[in-house]
CSV table of C-alpha atoms and ligand atoms in Angstrom, one decimal:
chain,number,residue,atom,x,y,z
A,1,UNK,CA,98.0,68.4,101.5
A,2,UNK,CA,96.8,70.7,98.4
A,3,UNK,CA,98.9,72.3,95.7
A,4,UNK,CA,98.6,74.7,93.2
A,5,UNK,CA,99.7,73.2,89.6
A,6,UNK,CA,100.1,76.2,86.9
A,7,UNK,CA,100.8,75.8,83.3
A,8,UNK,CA,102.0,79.5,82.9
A,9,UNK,CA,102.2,82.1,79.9
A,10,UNK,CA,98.7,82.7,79.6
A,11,UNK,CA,97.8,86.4,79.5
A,12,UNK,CA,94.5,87.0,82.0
A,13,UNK,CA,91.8,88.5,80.4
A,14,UNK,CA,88.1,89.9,81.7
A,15,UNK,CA,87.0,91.1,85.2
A,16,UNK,CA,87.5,90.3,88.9
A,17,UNK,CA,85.8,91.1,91.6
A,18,UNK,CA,87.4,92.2,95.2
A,19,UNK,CA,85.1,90.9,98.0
A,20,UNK,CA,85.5,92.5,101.7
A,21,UNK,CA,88.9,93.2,103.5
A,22,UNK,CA,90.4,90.2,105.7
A,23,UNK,CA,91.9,92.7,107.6
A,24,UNK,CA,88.1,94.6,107.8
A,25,UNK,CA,86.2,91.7,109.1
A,26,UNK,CA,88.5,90.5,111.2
A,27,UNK,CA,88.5,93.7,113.4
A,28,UNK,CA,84.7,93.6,112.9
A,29,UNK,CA,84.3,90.2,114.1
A,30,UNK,CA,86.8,91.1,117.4
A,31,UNK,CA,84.4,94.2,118.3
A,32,UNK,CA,81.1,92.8,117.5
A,33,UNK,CA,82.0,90.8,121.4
A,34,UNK,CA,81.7,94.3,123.1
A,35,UNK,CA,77.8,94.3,122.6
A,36,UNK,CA,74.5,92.1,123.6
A,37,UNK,CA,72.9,92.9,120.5
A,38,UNK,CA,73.0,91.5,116.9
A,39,UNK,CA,75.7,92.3,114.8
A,40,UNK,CA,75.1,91.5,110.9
A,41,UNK,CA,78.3,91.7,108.7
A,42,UNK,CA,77.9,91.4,105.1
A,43,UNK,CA,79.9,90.3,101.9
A,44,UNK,CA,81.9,87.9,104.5
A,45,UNK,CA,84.9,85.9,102.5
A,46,UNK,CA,85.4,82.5,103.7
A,47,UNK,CA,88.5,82.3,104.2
A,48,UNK,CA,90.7,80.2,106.9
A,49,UNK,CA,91.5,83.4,109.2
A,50,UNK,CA,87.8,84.5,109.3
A,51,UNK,CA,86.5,81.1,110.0
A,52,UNK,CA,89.2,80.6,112.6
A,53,UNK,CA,88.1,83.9,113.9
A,54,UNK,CA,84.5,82.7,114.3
A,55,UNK,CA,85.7,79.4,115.5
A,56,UNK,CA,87.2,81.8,118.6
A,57,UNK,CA,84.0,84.0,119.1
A,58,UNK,CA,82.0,80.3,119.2
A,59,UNK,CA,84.5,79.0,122.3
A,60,UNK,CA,83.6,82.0,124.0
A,61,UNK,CA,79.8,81.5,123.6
A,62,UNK,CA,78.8,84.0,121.3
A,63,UNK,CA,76.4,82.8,118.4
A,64,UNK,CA,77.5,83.0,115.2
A,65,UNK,CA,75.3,81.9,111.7
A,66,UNK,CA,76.1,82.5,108.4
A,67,UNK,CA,73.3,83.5,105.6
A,68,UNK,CA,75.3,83.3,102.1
A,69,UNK,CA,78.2,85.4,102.3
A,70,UNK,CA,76.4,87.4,105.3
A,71,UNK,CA,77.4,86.5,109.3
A,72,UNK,CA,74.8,87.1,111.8
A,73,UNK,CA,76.6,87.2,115.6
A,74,UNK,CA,74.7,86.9,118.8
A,75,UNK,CA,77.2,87.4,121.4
A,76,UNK,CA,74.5,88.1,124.6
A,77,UNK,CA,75.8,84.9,126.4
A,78,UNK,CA,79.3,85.2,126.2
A,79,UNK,CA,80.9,82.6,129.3
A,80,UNK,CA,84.3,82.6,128.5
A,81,UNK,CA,86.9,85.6,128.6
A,82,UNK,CA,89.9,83.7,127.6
A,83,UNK,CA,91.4,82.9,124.0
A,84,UNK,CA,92.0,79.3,123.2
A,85,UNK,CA,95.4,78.8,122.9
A,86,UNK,CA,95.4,76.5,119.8
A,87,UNK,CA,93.5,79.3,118.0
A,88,UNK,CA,95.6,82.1,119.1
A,89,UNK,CA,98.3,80.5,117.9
A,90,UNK,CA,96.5,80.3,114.3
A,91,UNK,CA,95.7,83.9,113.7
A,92,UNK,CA,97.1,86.6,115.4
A,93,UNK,CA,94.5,88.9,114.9
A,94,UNK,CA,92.7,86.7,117.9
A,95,UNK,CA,94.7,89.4,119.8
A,96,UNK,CA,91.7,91.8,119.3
A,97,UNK,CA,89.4,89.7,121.6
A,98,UNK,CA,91.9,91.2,124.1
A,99,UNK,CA,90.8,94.5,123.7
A,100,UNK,CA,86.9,93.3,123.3
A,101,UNK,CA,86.7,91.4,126.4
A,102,UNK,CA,88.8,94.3,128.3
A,103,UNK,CA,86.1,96.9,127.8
A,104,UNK,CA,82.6,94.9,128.1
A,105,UNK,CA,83.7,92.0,131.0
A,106,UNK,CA,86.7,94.3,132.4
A,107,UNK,CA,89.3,90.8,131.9
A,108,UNK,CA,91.0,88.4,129.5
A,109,UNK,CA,93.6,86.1,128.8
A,110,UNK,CA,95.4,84.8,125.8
A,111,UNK,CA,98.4,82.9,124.5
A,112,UNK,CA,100.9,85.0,122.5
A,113,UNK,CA,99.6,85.0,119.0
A,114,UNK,CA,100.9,83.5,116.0
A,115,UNK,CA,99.8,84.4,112.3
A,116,UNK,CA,102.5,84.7,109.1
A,117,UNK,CA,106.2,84.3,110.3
A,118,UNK,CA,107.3,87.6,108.8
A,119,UNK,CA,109.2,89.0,111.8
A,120,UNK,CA,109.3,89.4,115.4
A,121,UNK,CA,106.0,91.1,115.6
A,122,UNK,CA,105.9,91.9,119.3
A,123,UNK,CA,103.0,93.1,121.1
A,124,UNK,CA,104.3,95.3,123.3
A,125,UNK,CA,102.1,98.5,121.9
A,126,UNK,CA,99.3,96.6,122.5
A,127,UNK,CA,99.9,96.0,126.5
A,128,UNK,CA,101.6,99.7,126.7
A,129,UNK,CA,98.2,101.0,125.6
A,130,UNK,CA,96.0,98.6,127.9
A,131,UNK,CA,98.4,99.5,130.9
A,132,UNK,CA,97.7,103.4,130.2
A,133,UNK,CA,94.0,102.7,130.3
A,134,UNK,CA,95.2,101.8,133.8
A,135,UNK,CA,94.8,97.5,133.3
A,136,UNK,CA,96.9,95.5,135.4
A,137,UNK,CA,98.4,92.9,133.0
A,138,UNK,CA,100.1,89.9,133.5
A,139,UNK,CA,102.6,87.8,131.5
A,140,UNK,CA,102.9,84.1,133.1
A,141,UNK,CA,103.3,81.0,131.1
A,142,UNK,CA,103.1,82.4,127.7
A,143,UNK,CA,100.0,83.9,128.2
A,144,UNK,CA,98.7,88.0,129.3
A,145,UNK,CA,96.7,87.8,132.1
A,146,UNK,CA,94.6,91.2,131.8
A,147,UNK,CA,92.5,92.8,134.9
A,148,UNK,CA,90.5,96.0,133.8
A,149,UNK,CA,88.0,96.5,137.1
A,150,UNK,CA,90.1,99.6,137.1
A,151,UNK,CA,90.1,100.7,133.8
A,152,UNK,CA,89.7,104.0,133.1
A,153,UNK,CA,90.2,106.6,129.6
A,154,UNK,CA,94.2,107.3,128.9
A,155,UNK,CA,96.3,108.9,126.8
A,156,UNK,CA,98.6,106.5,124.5
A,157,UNK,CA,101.6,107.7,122.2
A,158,UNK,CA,102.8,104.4,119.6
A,159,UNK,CA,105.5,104.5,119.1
A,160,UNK,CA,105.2,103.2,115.5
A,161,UNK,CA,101.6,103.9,114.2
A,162,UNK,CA,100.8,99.7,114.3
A,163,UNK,CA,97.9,98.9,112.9
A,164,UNK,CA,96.7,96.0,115.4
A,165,UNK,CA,97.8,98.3,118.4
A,166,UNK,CA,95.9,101.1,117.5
A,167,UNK,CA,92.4,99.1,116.6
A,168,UNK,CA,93.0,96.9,120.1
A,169,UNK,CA,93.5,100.0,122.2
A,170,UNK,CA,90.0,101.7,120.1
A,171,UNK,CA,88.8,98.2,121.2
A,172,UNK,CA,89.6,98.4,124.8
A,173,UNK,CA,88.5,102.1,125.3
A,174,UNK,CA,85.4,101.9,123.9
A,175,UNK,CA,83.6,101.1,127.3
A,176,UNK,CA,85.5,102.5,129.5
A,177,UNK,CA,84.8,105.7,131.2
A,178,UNK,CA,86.5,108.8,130.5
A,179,UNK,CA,88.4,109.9,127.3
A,180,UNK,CA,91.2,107.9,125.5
A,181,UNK,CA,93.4,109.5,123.2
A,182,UNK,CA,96.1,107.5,120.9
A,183,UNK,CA,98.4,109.7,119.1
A,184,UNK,CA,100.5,108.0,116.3
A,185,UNK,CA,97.7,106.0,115.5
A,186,UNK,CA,97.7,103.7,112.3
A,187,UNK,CA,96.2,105.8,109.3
A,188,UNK,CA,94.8,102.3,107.7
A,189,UNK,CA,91.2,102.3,105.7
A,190,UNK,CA,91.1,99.7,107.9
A,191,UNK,CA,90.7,101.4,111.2
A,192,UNK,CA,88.8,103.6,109.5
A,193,UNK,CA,86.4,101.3,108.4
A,194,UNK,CA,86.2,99.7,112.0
A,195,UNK,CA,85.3,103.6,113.7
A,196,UNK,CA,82.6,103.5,111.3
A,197,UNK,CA,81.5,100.4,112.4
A,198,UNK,CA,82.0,101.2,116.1
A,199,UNK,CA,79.8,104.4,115.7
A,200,UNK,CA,77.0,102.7,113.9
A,201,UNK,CA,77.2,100.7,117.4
A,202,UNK,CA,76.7,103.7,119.4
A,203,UNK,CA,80.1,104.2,120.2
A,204,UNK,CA,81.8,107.6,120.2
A,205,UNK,CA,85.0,107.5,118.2
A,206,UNK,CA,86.5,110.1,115.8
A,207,UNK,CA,90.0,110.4,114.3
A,208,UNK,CA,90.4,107.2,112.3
A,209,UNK,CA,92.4,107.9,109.2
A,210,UNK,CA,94.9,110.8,111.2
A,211,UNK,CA,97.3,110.3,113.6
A,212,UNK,CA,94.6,111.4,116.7
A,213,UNK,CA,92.3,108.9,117.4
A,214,UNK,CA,90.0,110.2,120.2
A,215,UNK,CA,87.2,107.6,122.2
A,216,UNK,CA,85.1,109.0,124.7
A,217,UNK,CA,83.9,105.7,126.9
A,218,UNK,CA,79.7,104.8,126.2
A,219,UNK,CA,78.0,102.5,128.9
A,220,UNK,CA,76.5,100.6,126.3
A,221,UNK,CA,76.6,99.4,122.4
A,222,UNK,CA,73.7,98.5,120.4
A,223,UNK,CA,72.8,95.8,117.2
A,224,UNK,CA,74.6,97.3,113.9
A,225,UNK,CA,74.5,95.7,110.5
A,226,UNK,CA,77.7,97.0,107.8
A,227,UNK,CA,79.4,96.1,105.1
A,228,UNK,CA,83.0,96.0,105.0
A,229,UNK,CA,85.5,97.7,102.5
A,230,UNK,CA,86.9,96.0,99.7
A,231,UNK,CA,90.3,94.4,99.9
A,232,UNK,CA,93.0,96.4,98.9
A,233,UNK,CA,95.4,93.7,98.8
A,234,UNK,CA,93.6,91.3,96.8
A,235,UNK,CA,92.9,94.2,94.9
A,236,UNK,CA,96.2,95.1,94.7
A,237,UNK,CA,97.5,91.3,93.7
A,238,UNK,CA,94.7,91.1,91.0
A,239,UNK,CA,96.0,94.4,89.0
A,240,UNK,CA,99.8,92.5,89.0
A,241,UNK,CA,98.3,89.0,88.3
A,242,UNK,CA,97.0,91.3,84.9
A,243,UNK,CA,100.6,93.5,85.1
A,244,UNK,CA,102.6,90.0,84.9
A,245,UNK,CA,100.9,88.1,82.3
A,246,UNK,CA,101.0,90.8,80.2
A,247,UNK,CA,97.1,90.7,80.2
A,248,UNK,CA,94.0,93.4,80.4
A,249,UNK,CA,92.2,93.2,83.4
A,250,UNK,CA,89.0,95.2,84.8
A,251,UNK,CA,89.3,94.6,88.7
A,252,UNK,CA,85.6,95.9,90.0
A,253,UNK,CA,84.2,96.7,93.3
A,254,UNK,CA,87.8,98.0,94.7
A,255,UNK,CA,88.3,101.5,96.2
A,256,UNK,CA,91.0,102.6,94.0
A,257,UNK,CA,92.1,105.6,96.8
A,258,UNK,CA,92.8,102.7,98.6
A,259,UNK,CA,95.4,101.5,95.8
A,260,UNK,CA,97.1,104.8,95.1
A,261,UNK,CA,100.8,103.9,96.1
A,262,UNK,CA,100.2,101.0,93.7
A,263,UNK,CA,98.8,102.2,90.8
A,264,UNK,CA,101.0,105.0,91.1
A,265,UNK,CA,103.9,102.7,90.5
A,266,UNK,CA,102.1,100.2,87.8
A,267,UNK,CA,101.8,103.9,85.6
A,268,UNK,CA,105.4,103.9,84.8
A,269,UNK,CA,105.3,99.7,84.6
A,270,UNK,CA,102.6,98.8,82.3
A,271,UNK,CA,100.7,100.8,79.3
A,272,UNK,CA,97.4,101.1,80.6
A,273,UNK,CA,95.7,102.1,84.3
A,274,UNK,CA,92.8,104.0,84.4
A,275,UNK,CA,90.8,104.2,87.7
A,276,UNK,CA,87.1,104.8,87.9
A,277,UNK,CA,85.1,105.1,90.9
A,278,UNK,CA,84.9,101.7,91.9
A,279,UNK,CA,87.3,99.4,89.4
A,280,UNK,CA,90.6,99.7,87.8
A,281,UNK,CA,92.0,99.0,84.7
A,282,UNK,CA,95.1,97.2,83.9
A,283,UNK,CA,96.9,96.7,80.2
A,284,UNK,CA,100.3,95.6,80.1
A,285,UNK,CA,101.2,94.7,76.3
A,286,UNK,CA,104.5,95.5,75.4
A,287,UNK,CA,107.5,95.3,77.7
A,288,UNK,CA,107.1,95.5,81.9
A,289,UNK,CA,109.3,98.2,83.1
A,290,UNK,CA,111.0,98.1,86.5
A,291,UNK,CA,110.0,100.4,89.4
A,292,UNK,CA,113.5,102.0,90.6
A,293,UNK,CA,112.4,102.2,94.1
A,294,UNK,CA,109.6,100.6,96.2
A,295,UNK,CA,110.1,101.3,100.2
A,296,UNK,CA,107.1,99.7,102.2
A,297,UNK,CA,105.4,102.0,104.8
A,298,UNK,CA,102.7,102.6,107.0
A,299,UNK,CA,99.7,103.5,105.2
A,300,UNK,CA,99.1,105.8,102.7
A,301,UNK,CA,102.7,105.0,102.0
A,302,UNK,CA,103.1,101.5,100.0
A,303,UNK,CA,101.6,98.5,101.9
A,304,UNK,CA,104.1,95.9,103.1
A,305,UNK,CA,101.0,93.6,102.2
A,306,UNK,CA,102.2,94.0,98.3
A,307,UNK,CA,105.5,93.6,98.7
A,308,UNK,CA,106.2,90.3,97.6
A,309,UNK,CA,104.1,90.7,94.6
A,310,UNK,CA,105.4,93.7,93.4
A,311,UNK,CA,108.8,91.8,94.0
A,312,UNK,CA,107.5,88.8,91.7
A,313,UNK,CA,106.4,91.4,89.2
A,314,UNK,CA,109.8,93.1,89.2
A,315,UNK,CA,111.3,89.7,88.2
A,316,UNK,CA,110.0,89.9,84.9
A,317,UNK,CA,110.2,93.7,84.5
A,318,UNK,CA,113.2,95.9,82.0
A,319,UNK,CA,115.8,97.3,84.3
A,320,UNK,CA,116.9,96.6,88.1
A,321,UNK,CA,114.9,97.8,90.9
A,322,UNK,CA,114.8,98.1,94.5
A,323,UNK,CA,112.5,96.9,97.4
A,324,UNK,CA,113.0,98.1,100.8
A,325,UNK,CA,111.0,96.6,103.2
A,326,UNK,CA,110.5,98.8,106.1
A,327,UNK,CA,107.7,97.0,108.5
A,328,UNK,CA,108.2,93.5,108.7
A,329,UNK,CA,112.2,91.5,109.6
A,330,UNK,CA,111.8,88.7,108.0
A,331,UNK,CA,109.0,89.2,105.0
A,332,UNK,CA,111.8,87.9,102.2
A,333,UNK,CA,110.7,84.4,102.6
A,334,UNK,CA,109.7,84.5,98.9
A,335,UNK,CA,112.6,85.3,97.3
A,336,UNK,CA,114.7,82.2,98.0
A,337,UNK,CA,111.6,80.5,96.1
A,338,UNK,CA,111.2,82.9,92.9
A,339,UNK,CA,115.0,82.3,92.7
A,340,UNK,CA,114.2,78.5,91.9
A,341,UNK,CA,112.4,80.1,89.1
A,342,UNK,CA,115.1,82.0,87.7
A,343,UNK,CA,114.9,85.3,89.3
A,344,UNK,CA,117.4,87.4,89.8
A,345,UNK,CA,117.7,89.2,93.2
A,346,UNK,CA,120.2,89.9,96.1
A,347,UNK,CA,118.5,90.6,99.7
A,348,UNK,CA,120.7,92.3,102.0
A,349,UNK,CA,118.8,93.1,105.4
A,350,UNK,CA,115.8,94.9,104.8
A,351,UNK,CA,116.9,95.5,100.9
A,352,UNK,CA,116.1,93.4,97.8
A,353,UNK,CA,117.7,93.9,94.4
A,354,UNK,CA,115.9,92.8,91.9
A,355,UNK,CA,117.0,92.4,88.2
A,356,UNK,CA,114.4,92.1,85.7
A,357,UNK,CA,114.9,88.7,83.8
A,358,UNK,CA,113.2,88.2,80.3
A,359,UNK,CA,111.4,85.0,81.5
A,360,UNK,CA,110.9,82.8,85.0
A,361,UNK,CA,110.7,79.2,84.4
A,362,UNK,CA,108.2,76.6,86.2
A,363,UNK,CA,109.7,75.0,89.6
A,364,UNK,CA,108.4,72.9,92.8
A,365,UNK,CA,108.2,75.9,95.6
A,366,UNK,CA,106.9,76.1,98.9
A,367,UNK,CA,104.4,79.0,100.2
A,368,UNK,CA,106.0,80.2,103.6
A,369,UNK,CA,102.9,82.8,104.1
A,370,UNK,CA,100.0,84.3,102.9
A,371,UNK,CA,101.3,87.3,100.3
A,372,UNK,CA,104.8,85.6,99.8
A,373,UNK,CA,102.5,82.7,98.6
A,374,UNK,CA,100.5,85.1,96.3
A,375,UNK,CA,103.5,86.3,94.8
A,376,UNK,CA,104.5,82.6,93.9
A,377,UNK,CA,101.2,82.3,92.0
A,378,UNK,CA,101.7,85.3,89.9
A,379,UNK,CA,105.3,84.1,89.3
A,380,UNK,CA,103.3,80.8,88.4
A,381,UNK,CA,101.1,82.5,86.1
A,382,UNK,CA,103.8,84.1,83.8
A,383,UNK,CA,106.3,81.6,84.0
A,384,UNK,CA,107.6,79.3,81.3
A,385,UNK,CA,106.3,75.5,81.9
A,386,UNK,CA,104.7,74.2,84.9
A,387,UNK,CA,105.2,75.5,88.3
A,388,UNK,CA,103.6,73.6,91.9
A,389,UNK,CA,103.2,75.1,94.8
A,390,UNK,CA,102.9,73.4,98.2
A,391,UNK,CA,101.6,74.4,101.5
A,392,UNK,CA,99.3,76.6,100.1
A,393,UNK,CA,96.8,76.8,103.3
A,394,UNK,CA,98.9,80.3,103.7
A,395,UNK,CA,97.4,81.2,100.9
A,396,UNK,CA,94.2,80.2,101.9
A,397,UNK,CA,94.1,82.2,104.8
A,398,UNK,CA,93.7,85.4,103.1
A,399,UNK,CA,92.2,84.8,99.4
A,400,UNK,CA,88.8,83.2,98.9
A,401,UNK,CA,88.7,80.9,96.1
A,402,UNK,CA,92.3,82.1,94.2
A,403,UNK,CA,92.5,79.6,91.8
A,404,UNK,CA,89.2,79.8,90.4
A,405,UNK,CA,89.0,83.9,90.7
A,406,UNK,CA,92.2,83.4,88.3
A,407,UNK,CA,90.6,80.6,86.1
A,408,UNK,CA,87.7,82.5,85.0
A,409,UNK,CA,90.3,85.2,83.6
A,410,UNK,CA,91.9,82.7,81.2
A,411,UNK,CA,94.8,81.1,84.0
A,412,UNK,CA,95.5,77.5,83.9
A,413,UNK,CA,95.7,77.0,87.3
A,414,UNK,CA,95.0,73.6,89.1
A,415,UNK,CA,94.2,73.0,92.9
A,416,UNK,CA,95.6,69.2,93.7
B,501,LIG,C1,98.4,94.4,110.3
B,501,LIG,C2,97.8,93.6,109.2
B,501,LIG,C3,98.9,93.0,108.3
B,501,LIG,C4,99.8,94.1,107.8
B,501,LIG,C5,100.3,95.0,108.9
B,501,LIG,C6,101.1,96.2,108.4
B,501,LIG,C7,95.8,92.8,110.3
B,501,LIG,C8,95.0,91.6,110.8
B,501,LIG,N1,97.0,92.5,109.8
B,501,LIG,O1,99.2,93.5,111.1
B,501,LIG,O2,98.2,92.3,107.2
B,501,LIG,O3,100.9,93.5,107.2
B,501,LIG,O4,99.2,95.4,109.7
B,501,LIG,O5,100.3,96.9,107.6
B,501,LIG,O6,95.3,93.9,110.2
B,501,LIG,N2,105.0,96.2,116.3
B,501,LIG,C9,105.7,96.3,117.5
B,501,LIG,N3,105.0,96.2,118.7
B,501,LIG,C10,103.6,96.0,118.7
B,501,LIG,C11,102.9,95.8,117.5
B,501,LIG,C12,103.6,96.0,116.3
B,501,LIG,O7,106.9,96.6,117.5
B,501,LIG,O8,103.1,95.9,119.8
B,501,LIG,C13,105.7,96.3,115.1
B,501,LIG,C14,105.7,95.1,114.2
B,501,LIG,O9,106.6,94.1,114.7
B,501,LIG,C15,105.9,95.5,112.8
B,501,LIG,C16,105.2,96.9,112.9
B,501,LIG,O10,105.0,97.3,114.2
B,501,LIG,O11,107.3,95.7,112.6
B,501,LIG,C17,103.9,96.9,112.2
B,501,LIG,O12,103.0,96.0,112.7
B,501,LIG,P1,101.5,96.2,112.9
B,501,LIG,O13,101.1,97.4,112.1
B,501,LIG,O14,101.1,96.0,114.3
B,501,LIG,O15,100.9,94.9,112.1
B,501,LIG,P2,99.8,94.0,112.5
B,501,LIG,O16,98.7,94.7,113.2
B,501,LIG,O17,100.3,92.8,113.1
């Protein structure tokens, strides 16, 4: 099993660079099933959940080649409509398929998911909205059963605006006949991004980024070729790995609208943030201050997904500050870790209180998911002494090459 050894207190200089949104091609890879055609996806990470997610398209007979960072997916001969239960279990994302395979073969079947264990994370938004585009679905055994030979247009109210829910139901409606409307959709770039991708299909889909997202069914999608957006949350945990050590730090190919309820709070934290069109500037000399208040919330609100690394950054920050965590049950998993390291917070339900310490000390902690892991590393980075991190395939899952992205900015950082 690999760890992360880091020697902290070094202050990250230079540039990084954000490659495409996990979140993106994930979505990207689940739709590119609803046509025969070639779909080319470019600026691909390689990261565990996208392989895993390719791993899933291949058991259901699609082609899939990579080209350098670029995937290439064939998906005319598709002979299986159901989800591999080991891989569903893996990534949760794989719940997607659902709405893929719903619209183009009219049925599917899957295991419940799995992905980070943050909370509950039920699906029942996703089912509500394939049940109003009138499919009969099934739960037996731990798996959904779906049958769409009736499927049809519908209207959907969320009733929270969940990401996943709202790109399965786009998904699902896209080849059906008749109009679907979702209202309370997710507002994500994310779903955005995957209209835009949809459309350069041939699809008909317009809304993504309000609260109306409006499909009127196509009979057929064509070859597309797109790049995905940049990853706000690497991004986002760049800017506080250069926040944390005190460092200066050019992040490049980001879209810093993307970032806003971030660096709106870094402006009262560190010295320096300037945002250009594409990259962001960090300088954090002098003393961190403490946010007062963080509350995570759907987007453009600030992302659950930075949560724990704001958290880490608070640890180390002038003042007290609170984190309310407003999406996820059980996303605290972190704190019982930075606490090894000397931090000083209280977590009472969905509320973390963190006092800023002047320094975190090296410890043995355990990643128990992918951003709660991040946040480790940043604690890690600006601790005193050495600090090792185990189980760090969470991490893995959703940052390409951490280490070394944070070794060529000075970090001594060590995978074991
Ligand atoms: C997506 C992101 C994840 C991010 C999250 C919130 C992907 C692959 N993952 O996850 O990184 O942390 O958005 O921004 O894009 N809920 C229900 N019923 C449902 C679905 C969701 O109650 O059927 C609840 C969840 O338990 C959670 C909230 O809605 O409390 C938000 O979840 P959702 O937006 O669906 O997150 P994901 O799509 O799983």
């Amino acid at each position: 099993m690999e760890k992360l050894i880091i020697d902290g207190g070094v202050k990250l200089s230079g540039e990084l660079e954000v490659y495409s949104a996990k979140n993106c091609v994930l979505a990207l890879l689940a739709a590119s099933v609803l046509t025969e055609k070639n779909v080319v996806i470019h600026n691909c990470p390689k990261i565990t959940d996208v392989l895993n997610m390719i791993k899933i398209l291949e058991s259901l007979g699609s082609v899939v080649i990579w080209h350098g960072d670029t995937i290439v997916i064939d998906s005319s001969n598709i002979s299986r409509f159901e989800i591999p239960s080991n891989y569903a279990k893996e990534i949760r994302s794989s719940l997607f398929l659902m709405g893929s395979l719903l619209s183009r073969f009219k049925k599917t079947k899957a295991a419940f998911p799995g992905g980070c264990d943050i909370g509950i994370r039920p699906i029942d938004l996703h089912l509500k909205g394939f049940r109003a585009l009138n499919v009969t679905v099934k739960e037996e055994g731990g798996h959904i059963i779906c049958n769409g030979q009736h499927a049809r247009g519908g209207r959907i109210h969320l009733d929270f605006p969940s990401v996943g829910a709202t790109e399965n139901i786009m998904l699902a409606a896209i080849l059906l006949k008749g109009k679907t409307t979702i209202t309370n959709a997710a507002k994500e770039p994310e779903v955005v991004a995957l209209q835009d991708f949809l459309n350069a299909m041939g699809a008909k889909v317009k809304g993504a980024g309000t609260d109306q997202i409006e499909i009127d069914g196509v009979k057929k999608l064509g070859a597309v070729e797109f790049t995905p957006i940049p990853d706000r949350i690497v991004a986002g945990t760049y800017l506080i790995a250069g926040a944390i050590t005190h460092g200066e730090l050019l992040i490049k190919n980001c879209c810093p609208k993307h970032l806003e309820a971030l660096t709106d709070k870094l402006k009262n934290a560190v010295s320096k943030i300037a945002v250009f069109e594409k990259d962001i500037y960090i300088k954090a000399d002098g003393d961190l201050i403490s946010v007062p208040l963080t509350e995570t919330q759907p987007y453009p609100g600030f992302p659950t997904d930075l949560q724990a690394q704001t958290l880490a950054l608070q640890t180390v920050s002038k003042g007290s500050g609170i984190i309310v965590e407003n999406i996820f049950e059980t996303r605290y998993k972190h704190v019982a870790e930075l606490t090894k390291m000397g931090a000083n917070i209280v977590v009472k339900d969905k509320i973390a209180l963190v006092r800023g310490v002047k320094n975190l000390h090296g410890a043995e902690v355990t990643a128990h998911d992918l951003r709660g892991g991040a946040a480790l590393v940043l604690a890690g980075l600006c601790a005193v002494g050495r600090t090792e991190i185990s189980d760090i395939k969470h991490i893995d899952r959703g940052y390409l090459n951490f280490d070394m992205a944070l070794r060529s900015v000075g970090a001594k950082i060590e995978r074991i």
